[in-house]
PDB file of C-alpha atoms in Angstrom:
ATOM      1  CA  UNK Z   1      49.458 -10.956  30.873  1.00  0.00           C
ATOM      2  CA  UNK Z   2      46.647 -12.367  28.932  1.00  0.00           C
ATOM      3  CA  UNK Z   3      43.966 -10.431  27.529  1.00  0.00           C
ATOM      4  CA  UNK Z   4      40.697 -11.809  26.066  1.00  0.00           C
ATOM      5  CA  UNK Z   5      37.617 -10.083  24.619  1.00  0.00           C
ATOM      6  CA  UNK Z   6      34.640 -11.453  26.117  1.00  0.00           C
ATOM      7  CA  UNK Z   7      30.628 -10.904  24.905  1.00  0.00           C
ATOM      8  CA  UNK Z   8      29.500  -8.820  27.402  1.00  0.00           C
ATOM      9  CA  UNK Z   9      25.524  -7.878  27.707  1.00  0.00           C
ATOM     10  CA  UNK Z  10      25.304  -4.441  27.669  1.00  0.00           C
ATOM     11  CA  UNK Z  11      22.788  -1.467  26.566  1.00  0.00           C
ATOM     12  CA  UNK Z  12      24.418   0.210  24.100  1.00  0.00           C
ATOM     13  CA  UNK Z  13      24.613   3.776  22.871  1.00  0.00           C
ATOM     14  CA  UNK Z  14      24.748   2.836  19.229  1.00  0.00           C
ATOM     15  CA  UNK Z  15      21.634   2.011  17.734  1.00  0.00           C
ATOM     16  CA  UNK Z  16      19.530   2.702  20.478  1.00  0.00           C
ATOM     17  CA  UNK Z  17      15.883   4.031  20.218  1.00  0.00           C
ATOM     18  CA  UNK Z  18      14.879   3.996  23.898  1.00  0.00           C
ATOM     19  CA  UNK Z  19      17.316   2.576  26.432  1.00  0.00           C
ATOM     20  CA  UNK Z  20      19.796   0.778  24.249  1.00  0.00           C
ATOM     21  CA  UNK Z  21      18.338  -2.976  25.397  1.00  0.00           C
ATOM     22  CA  UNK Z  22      17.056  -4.752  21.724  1.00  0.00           C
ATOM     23  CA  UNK Z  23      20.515  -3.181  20.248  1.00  0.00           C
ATOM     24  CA  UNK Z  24      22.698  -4.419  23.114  1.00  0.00           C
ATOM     25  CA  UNK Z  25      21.256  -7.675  23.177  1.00  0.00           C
ATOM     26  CA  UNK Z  26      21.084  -8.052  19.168  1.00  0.00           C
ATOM     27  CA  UNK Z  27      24.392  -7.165  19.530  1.00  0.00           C
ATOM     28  CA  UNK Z  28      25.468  -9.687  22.107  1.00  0.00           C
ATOM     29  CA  UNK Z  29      23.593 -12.919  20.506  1.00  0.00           C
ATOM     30  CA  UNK Z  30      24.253 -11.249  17.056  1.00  0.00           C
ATOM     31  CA  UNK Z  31      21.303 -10.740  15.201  1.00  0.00           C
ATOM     32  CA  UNK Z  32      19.734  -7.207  13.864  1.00  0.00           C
ATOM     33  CA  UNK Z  33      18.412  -5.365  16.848  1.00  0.00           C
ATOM     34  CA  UNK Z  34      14.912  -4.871  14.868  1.00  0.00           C
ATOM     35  CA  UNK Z  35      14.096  -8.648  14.792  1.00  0.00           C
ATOM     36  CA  UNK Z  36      14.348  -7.811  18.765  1.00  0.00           C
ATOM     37  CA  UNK Z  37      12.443  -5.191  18.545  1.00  0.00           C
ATOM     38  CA  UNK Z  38       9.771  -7.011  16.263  1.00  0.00           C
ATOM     39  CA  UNK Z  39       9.707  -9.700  19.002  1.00  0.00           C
ATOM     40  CA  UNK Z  40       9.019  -7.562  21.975  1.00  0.00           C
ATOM     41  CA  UNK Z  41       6.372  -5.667  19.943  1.00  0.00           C
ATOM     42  CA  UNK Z  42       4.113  -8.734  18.995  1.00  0.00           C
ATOM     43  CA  UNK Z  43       4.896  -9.803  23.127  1.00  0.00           C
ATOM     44  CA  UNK Z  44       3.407  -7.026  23.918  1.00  0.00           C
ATOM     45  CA  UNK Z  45       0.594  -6.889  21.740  1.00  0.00           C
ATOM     46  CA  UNK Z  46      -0.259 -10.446  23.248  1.00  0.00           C
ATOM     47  CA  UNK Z  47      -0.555  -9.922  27.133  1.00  0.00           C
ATOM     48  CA  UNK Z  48       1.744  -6.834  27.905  1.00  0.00           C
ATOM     49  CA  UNK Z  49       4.664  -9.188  28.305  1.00  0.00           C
ATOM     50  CA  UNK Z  50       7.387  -7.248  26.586  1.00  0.00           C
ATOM     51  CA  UNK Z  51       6.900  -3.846  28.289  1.00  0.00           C
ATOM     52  CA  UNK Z  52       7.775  -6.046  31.449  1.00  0.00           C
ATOM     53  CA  UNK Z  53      10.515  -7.940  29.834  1.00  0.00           C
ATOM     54  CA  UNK Z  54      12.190  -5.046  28.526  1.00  0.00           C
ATOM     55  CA  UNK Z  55      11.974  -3.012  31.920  1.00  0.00           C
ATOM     56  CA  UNK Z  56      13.620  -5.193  33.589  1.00  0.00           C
ATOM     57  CA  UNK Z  57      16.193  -5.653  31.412  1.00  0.00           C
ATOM     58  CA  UNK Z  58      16.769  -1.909  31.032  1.00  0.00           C
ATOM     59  CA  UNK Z  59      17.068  -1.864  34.971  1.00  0.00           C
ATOM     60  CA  UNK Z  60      19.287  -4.906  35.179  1.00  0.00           C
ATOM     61  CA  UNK Z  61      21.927  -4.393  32.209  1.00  0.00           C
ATOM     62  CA  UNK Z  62      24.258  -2.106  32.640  1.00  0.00           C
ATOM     63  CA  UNK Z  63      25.096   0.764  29.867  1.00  0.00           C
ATOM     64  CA  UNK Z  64      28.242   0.351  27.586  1.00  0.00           C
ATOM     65  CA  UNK Z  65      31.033   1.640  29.501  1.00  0.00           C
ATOM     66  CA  UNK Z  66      30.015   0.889  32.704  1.00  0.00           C
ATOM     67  CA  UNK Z  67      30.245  -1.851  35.071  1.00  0.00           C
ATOM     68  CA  UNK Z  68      27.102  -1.644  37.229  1.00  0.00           C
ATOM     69  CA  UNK Z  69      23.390  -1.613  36.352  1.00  0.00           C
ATOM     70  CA  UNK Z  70      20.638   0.806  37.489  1.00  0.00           C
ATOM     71  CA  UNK Z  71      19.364  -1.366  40.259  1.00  0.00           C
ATOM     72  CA  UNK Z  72      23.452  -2.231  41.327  1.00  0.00           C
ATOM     73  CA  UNK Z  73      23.795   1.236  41.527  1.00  0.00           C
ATOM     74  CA  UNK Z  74      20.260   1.788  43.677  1.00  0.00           C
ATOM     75  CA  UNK Z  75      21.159  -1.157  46.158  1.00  0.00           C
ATOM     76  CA  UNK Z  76      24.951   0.001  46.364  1.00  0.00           C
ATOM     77  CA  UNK Z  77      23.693   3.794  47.421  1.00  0.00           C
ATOM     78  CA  UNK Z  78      21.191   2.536  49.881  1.00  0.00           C
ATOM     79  CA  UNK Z  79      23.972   0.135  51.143  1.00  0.00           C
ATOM     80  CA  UNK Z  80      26.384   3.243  51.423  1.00  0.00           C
ATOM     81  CA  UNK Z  81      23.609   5.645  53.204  1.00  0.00           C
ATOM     82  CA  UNK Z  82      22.969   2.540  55.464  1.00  0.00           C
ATOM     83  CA  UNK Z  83      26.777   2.499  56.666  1.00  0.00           C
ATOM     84  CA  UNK Z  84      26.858   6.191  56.969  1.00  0.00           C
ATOM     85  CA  UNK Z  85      24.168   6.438  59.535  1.00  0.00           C
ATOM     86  CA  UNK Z  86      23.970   4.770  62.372  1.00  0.00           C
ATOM     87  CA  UNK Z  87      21.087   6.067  64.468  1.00  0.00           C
ATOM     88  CA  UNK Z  88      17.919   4.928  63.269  1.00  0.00           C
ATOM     89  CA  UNK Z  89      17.098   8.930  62.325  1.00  0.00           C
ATOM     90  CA  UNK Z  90      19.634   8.821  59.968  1.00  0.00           C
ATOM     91  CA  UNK Z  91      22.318  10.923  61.431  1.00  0.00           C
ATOM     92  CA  UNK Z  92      24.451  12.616  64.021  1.00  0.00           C
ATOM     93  CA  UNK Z  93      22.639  15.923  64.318  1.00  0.00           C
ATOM     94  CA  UNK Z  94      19.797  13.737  66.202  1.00  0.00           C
ATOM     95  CA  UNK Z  95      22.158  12.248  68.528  1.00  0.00           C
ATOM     96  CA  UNK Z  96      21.409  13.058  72.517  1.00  0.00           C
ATOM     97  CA  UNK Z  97      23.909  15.461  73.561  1.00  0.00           C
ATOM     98  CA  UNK Z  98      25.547  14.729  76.945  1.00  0.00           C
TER      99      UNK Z  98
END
């Protein structure tokens, strides 16, 4: 069987000072996670860009030991409450009764 260890972009727990996003991704391209932060900060300061860069990405990378992200998660729960109703009220306690 062959095993590799593969980068993977994650937020992770080490490090973190919000949401774990300028340490997992100063982790992933390998570069100190401050220089990240230092980036976003002066983004910010010049048009509010990296508030909106770094919600997104907090939103769209998953945590360390997981596989999904927050929105994955969101759509895959609104996918499953989808499947389980079928009447547009949401459920079977609506249903006409014969």
């Amino acid at each position: 069987m062959n095993e590799y260890n593969s980068k993977q972009l994650r937020r992770t727990r080490k490090g973190r000072i919000i949401a774990g996003v300028c340490s997992g991704v100063g982790e992933y391209v390998g570069i100190d996670a401050n220089l990240i932060r230092i980036g976003l900060g002066i983004t910010t300061l010049f048009g509010g860009l990296g508030v909106g860069v770094y919600a997104i990405a907090w939103l769209l990378m998953p945590e360390e030991g997981k596989d999904t992200s927050i929105v994955q998660d969101l759509v895959e729960k609104q996918q499953q409450k989808r499947q389980g109703s079928s009447s547009p009220w949401g459920g079977d306690e609506h249903k006409p009764q014969p």
